[in-house]
Each structure stands twice: as C-alpha cells, then as structure tokens.
N, CA, C and O atoms as a printed pandas DataFrame, in Angstrom:
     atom_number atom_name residue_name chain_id  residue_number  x_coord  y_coord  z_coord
0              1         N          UNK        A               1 -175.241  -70.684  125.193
1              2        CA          UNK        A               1 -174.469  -69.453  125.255
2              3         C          UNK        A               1 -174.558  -68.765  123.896
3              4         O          UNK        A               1 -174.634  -69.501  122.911
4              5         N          UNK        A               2 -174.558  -67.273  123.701
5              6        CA          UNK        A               2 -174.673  -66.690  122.317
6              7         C          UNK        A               2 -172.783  -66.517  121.828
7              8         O          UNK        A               2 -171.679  -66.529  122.372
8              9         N          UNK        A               3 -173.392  -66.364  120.474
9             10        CA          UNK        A               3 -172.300  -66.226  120.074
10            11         C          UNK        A               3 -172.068  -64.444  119.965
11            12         O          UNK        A               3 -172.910  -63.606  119.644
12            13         N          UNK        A               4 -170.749  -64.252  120.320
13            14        CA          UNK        A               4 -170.319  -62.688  120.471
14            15         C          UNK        A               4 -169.681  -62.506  119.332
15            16         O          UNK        A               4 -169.219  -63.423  118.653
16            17         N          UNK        A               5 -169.607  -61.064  119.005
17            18        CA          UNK        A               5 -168.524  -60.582  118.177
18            19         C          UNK        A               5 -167.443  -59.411  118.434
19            20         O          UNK        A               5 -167.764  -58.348  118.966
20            21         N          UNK        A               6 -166.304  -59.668  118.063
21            22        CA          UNK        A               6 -165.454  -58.449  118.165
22            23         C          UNK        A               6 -165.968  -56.850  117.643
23            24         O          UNK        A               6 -166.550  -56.734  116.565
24            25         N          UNK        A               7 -165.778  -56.037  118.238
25            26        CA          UNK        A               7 -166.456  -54.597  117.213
26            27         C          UNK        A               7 -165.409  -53.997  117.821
27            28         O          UNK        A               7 -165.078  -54.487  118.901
28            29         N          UNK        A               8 -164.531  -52.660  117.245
29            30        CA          UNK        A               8 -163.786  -51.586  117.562
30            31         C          UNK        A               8 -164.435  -50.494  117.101
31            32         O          UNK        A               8 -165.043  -50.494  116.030
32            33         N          UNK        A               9 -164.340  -49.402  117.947
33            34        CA          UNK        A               9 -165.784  -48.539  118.277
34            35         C          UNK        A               9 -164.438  -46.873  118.750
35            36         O          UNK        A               9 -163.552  -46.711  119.590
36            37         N          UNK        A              10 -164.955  -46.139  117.790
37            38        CA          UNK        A              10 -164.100  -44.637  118.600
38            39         C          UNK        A              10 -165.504  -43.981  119.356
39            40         O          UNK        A              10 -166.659  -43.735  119.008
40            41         N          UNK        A              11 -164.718  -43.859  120.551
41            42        CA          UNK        A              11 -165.338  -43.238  121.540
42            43         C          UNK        A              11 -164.636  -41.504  122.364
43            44         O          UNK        A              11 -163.470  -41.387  122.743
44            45         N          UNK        A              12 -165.193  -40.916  122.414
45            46        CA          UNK        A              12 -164.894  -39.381  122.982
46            47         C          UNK        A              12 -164.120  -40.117  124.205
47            48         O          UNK        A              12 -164.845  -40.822  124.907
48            49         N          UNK        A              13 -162.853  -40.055  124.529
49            50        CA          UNK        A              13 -162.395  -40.532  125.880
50            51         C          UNK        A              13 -163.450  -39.948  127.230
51            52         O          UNK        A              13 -163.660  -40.726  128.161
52            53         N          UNK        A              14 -164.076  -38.545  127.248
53            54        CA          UNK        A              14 -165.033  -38.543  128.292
54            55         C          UNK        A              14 -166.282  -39.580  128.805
55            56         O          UNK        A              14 -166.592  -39.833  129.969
56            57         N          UNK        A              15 -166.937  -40.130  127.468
57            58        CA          UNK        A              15 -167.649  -41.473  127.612
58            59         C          UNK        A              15 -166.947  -42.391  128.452
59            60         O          UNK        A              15 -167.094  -42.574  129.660
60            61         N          UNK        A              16 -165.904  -43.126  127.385
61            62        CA          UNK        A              16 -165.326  -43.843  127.799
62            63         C          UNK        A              16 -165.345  -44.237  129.516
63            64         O          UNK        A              16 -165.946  -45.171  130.046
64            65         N          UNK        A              17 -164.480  -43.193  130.168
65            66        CA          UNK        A              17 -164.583  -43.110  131.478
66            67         C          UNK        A              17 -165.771  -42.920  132.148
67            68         O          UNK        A              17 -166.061  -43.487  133.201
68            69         N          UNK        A              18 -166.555  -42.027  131.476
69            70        CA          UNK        A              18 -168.052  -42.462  132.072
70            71         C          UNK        A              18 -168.729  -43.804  132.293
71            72         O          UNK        A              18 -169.561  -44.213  133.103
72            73         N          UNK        A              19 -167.991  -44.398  131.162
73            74        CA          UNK        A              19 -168.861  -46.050  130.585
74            75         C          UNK        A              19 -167.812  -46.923  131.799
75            76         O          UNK        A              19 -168.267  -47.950  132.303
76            77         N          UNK        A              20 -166.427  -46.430  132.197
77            78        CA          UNK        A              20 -165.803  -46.902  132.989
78            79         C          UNK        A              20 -166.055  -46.808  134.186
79            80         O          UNK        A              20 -165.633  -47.609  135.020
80            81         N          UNK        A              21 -166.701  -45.924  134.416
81            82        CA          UNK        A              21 -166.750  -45.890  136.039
82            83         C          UNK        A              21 -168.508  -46.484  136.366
83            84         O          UNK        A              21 -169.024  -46.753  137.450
84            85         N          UNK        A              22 -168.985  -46.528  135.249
85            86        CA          UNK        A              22 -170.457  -47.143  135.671
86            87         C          UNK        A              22 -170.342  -48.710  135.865
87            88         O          UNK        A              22 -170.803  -49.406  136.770
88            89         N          UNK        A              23 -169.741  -48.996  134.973
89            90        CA          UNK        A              23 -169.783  -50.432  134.889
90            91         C          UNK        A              23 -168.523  -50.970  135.980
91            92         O          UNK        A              23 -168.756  -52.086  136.446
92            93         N          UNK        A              24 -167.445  -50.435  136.366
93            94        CA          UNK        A              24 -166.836  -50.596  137.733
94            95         C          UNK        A              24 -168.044  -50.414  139.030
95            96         O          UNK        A              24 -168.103  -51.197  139.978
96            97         N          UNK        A              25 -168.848  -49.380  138.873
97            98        CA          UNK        A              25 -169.891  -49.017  140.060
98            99         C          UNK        A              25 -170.549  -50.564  140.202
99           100         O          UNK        A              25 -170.820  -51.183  141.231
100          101         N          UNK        A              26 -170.670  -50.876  139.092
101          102        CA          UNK        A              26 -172.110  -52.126  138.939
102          103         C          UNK        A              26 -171.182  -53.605  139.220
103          104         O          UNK        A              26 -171.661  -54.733  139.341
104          105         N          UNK        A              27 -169.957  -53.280  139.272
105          106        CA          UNK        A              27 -168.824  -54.624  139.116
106          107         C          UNK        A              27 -169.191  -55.792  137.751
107          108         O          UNK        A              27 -169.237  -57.021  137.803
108          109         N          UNK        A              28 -169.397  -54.952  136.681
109          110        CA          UNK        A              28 -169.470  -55.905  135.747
110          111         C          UNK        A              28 -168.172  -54.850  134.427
111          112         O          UNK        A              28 -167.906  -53.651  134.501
112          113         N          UNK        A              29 -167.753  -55.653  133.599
113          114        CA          UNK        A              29 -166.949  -55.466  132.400
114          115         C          UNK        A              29 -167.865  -54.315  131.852
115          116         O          UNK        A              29 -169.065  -54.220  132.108
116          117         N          UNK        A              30 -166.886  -53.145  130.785
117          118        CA          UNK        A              30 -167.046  -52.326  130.450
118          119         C          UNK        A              30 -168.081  -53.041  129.263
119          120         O          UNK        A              30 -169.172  -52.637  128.862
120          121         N          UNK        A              31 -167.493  -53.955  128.967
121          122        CA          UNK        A              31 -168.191  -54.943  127.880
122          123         C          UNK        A              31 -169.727  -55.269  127.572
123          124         O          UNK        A              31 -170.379  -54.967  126.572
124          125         N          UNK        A              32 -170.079  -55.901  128.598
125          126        CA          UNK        A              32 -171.091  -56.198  129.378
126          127         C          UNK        A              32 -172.230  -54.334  129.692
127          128         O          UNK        A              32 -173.421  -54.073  129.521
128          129         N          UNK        A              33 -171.263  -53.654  130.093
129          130        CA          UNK        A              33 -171.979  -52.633  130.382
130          131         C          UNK        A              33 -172.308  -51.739  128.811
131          132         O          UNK        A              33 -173.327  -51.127  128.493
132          133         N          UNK        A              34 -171.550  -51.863  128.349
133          134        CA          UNK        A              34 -172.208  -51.166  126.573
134          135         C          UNK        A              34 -172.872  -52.390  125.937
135          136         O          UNK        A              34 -173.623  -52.073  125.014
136          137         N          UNK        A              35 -172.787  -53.883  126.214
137          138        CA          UNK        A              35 -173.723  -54.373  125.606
138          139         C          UNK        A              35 -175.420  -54.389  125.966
139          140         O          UNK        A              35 -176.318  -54.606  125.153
140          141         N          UNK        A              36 -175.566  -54.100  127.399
141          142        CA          UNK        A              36 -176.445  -54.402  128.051
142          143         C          UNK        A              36 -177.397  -52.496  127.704
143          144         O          UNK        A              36 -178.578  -52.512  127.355
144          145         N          UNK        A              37 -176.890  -51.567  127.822
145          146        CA          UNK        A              37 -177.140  -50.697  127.113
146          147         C          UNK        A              37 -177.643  -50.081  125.704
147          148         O          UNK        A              37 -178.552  -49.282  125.476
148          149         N          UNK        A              38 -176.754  -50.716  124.858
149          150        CA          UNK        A              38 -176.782  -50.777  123.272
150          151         C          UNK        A              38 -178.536  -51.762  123.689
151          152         O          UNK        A              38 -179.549  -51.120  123.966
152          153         N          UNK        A              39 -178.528  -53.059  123.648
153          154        CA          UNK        A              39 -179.456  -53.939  123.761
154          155         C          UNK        A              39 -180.918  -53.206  124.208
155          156         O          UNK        A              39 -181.949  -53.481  123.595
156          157         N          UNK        A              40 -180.907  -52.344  125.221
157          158        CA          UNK        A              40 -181.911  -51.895  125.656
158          159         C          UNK        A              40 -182.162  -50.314  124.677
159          160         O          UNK        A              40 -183.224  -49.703  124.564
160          161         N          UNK        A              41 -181.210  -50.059  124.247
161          162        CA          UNK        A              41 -181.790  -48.793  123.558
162          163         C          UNK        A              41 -182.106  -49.607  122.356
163          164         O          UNK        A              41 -183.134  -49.025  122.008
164          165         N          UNK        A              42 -181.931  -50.560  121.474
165          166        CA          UNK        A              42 -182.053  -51.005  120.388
166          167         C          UNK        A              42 -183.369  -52.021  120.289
167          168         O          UNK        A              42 -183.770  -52.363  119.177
168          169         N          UNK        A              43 -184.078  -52.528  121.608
169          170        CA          UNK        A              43 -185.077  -52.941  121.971
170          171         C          UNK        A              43 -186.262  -51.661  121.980
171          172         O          UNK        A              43 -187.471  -51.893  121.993
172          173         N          UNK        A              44 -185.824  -50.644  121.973
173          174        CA          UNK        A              44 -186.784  -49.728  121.881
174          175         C          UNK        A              44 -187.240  -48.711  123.484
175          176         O          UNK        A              44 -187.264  -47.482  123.539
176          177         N          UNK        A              45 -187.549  -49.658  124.615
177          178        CA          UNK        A              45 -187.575  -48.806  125.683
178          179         C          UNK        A              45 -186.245  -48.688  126.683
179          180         O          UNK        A              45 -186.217  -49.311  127.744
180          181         N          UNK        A              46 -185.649  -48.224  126.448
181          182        CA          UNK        A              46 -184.262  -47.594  127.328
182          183         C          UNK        A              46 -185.032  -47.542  128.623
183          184         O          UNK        A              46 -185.854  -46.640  128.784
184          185         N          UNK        A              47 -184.898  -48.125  129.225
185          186        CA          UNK        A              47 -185.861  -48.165  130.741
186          187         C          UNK        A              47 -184.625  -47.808  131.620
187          188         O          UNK        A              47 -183.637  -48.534  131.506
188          189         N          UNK        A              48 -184.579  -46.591  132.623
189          190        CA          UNK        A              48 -183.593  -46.103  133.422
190          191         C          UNK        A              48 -183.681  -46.929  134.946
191          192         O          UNK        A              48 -182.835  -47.213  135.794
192          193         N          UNK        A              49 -184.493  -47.051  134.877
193          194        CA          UNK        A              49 -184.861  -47.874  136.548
194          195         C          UNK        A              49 -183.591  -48.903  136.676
195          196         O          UNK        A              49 -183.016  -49.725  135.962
196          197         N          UNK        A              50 -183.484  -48.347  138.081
197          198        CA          UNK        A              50 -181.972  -49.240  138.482
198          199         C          UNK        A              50 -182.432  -50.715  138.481
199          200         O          UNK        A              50 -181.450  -51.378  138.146
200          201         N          UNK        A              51 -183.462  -51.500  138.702
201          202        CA          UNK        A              51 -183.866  -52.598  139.081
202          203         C          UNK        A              51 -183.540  -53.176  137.769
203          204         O          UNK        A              51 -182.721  -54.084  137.628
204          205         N          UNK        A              52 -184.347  -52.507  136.601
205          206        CA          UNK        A              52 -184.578  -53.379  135.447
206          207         C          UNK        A              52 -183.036  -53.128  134.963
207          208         O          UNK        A              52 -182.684  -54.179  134.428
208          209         N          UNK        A              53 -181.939  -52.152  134.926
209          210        CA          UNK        A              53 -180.720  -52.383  134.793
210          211         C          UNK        A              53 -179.976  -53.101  135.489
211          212         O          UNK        A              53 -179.143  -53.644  134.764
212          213         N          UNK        A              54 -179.855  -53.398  136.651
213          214        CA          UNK        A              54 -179.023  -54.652  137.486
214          215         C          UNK        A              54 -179.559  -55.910  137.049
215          216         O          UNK        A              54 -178.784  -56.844  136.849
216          217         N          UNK        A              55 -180.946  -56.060  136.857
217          218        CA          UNK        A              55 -181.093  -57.409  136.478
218          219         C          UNK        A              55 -180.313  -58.270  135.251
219          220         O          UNK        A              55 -179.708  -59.340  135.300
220          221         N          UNK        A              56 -180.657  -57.105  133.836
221          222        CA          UNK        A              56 -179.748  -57.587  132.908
222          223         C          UNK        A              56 -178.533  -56.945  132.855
223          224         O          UNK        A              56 -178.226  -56.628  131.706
224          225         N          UNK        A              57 -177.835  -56.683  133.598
225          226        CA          UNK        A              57 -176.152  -56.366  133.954
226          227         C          UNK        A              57 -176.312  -57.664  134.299
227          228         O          UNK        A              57 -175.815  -58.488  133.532
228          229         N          UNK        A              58 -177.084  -58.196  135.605
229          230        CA          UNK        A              58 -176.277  -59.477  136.492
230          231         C          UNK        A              58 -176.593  -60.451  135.121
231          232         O          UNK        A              58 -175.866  -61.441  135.201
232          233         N          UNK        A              59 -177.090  -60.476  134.400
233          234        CA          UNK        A              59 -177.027  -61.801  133.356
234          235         C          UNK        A              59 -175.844  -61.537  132.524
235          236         O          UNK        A              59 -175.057  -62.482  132.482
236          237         N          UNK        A              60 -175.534  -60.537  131.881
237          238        CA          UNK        A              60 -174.204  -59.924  131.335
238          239         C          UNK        A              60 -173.191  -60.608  132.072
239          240         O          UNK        A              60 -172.606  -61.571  131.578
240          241         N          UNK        A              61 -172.954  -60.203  133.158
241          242        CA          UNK        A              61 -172.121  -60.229  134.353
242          243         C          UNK        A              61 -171.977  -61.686  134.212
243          244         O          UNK        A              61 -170.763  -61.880  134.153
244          245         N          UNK        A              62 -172.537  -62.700  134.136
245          246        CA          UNK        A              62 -172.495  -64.046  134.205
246          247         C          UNK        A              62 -171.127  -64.552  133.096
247          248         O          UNK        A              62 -170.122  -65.256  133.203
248          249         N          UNK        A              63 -171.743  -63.784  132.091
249          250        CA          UNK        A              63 -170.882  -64.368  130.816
250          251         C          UNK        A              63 -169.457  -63.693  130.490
251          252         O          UNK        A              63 -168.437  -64.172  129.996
252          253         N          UNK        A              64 -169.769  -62.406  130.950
253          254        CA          UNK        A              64 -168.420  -61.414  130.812
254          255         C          UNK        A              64 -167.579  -61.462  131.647
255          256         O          UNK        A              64 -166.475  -61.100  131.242
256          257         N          UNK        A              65 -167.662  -61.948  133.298
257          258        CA          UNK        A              65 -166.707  -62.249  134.349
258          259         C          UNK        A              65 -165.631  -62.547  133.691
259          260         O          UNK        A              65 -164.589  -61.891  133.698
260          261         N          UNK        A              66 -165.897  -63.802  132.948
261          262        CA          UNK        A              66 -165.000  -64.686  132.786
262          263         C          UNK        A              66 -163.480  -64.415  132.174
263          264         O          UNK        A              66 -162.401  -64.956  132.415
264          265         N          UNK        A              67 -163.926  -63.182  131.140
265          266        CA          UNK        A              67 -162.652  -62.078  130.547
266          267         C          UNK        A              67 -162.118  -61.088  130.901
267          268         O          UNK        A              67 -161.110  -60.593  130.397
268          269         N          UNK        A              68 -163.132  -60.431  132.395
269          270        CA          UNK        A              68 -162.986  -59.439  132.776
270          271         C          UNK        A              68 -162.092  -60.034  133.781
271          272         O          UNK        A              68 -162.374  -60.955  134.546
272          273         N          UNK        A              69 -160.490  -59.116  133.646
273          274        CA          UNK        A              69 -159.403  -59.696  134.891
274          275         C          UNK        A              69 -159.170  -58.501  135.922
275          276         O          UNK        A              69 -158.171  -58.416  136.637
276          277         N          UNK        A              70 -160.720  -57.164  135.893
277          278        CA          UNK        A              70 -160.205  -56.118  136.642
278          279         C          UNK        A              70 -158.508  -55.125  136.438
279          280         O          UNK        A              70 -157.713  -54.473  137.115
280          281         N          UNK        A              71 -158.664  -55.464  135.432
281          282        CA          UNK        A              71 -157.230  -54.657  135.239
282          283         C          UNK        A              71 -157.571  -53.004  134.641
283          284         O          UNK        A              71 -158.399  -52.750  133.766
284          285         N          UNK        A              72 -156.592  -51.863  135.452
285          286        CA          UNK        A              72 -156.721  -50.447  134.556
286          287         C          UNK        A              72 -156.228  -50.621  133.489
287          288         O          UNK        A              72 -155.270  -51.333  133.189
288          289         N          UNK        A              73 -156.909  -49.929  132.820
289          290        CA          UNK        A              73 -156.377  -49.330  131.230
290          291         C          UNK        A              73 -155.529  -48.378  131.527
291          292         O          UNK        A              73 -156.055  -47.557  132.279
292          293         N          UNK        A              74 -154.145  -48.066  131.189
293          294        CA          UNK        A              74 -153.553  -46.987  131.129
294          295         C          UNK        A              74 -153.502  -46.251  129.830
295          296         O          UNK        A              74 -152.950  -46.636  128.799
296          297         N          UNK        A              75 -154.096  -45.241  130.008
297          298        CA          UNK        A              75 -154.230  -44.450  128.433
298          299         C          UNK        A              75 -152.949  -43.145  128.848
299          300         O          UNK        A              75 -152.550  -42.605  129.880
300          301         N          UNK        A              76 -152.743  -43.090  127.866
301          302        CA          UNK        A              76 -151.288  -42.286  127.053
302          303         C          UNK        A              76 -151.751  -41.435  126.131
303          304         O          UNK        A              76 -152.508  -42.047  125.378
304          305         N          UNK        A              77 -151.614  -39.928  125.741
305          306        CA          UNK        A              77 -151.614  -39.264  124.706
306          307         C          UNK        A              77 -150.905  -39.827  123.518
307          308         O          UNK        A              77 -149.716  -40.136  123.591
308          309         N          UNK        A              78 -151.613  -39.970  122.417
309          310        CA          UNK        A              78 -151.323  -40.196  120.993
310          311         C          UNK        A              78 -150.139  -39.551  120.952
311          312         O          UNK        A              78 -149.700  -38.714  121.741
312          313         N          UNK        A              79 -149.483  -40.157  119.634
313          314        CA          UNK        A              79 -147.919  -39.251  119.497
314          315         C          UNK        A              79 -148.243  -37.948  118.684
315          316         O          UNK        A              79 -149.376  -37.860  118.211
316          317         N          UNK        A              80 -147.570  -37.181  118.530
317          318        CA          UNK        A              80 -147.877  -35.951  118.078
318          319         C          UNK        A              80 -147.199  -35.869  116.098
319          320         O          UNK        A              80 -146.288  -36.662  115.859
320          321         N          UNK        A              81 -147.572  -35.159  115.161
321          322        CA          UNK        A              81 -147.368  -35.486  114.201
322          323         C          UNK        A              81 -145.687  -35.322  114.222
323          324         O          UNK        A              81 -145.124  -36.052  113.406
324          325         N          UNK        A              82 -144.934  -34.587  114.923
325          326        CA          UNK        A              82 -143.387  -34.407  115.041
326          327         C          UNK        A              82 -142.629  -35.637  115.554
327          328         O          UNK        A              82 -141.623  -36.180  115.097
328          329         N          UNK        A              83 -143.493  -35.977  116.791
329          330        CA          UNK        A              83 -142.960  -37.486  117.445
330          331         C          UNK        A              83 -143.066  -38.676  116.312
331          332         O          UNK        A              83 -142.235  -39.574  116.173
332          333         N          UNK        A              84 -144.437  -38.471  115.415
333          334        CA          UNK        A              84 -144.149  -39.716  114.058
334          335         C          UNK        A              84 -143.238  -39.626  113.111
335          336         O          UNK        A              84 -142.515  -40.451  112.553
336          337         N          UNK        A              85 -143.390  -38.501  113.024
337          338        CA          UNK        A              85 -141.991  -38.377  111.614
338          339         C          UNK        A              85 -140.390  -38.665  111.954
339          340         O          UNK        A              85 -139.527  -38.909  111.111
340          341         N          UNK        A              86 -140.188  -38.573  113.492
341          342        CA          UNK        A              86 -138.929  -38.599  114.193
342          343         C          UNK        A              86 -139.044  -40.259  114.389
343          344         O          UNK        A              86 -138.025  -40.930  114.228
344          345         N          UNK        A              87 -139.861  -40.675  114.615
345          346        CA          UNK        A              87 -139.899  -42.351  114.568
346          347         C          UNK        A              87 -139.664  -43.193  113.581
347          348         O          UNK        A              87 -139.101  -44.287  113.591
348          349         N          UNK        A              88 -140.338  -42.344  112.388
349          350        CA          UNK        A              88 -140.462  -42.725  111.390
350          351         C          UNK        A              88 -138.890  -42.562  110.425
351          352         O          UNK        A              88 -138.727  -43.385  109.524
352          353         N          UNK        A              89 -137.871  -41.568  110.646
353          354        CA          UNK        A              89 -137.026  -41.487  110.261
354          355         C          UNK        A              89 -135.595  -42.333  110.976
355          356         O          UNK        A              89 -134.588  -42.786  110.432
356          357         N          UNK        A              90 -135.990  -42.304  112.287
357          358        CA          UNK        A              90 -135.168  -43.952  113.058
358          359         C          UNK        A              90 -135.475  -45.349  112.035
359          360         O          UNK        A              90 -134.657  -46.037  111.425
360          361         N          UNK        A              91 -136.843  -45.458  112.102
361          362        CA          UNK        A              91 -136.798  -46.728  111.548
362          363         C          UNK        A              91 -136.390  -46.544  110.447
363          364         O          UNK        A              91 -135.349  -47.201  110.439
364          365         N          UNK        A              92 -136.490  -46.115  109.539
365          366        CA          UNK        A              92 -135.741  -45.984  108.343
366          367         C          UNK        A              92 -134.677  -45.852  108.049
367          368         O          UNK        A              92 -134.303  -45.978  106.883
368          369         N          UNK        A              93 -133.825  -45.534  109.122
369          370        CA          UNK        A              93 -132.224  -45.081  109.413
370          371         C          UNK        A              93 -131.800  -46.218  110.125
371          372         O          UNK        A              93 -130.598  -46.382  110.338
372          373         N          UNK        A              94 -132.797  -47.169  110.588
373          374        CA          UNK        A              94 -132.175  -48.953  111.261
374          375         C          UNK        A              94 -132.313  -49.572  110.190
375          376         O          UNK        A              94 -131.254  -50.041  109.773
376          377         N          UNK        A              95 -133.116  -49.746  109.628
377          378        CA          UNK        A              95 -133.367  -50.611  108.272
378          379         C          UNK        A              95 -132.578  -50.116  107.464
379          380         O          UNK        A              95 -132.621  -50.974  106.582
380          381         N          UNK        A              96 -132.040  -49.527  107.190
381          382        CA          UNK        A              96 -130.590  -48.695  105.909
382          383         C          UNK        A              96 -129.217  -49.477  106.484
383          384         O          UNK        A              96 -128.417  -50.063  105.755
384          385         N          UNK        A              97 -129.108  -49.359  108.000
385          386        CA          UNK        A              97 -128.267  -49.971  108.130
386          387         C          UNK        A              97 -128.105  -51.722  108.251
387          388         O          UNK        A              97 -127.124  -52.465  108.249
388          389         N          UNK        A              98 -129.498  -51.941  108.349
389          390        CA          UNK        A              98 -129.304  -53.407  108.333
390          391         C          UNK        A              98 -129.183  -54.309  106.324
391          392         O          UNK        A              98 -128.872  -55.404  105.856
392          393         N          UNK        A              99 -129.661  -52.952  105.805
393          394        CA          UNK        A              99 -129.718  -53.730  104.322
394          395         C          UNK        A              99 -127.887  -53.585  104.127
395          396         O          UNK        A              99 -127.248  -54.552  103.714
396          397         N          UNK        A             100 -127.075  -52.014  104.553
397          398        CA          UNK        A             100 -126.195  -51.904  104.331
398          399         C          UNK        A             100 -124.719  -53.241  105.039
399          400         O          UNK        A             100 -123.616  -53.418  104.521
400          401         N          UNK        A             101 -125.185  -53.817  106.084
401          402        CA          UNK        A             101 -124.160  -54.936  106.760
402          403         C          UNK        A             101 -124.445  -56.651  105.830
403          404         O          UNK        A             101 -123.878  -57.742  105.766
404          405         N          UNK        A             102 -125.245  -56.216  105.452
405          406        CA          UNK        A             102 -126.104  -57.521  104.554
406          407         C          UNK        A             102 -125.136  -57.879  103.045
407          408         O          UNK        A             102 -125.519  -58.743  102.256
C-alpha cells in the first residue's frame, strides 16, 4: 500500500462541486477523484477516454472506500467581517467576566 499525505488545497467552490459530482458519478471519494487526475496530468498524457479513467478510479476506489462514509458536505457562507468582530467582542466580554469571578 503507498503511503498518502494530508494536503489542504483552496479551491473556487464551482470546481469543488464539479470535482463533487464527478467523482459521486464514478462512486469513488472526491479524494481518489483529484488524486487520480492530478496523477494523470502530472504523468504527462491527461488521457480523457472514459476507459483509461475508470480503470485507475477503480484502483483509487480500492484504497479510498475505506474513508469514504458517503456523507454531504454542508457548506455555509463564511462569516462576514461584522459577524467577526461581534464574535469577537462576546468572547472577550465572557473571558472579562470569567477573570473578573476568579
């Protein structure tokens, strides 16, 4: 088995869901589906043919099942710079009172 690594990656949320709904189409992990991608463009011929892509998805697919639990992502709009500063002044207004009972 290879050894994997963690990577955190910003992506245009339109990808994203693109990269989501392909790799749901193919029933393999989003994981699996940008590795198996990345791999073939970085090999040099990006070959589009569905054949030669299912083949190494289904080897992907072997190893990535195992983490993939089919669950949605629920994505949420970021907080807005007004919603941080209003958060940011709670917590600071709980912590005042907890140094102050101390």
């Amino acid at each position: 088995m290879s050894e994997t690594a963690n990577l955190t990656i910003k992506l245009p949320l339109e990808l994203k869901e693109r990269l989501r709904t392909i790799a749901a189409n193919n029933s393999i992990s989003m994981s699996a589906e940008i590795s198996t991608r990345l791999a073939q463009s970085l090999d040099g011929g990006f070959d589009h043919s569905e054949e030669s892509t299912k083949a190494q998805q289904n080897k992907e697919h072997v190893a990535a099942s195992v983490d993939n639990q089919h669950t949605q992502e629920i994505t949420e709009a970021p907080f807005t710079s007004s919603e941080v500063k209003k958060l940011r002044a709670l917590l600071n207004a709980s912590s005042k009172k907890k140094i102050k009972k101390k």
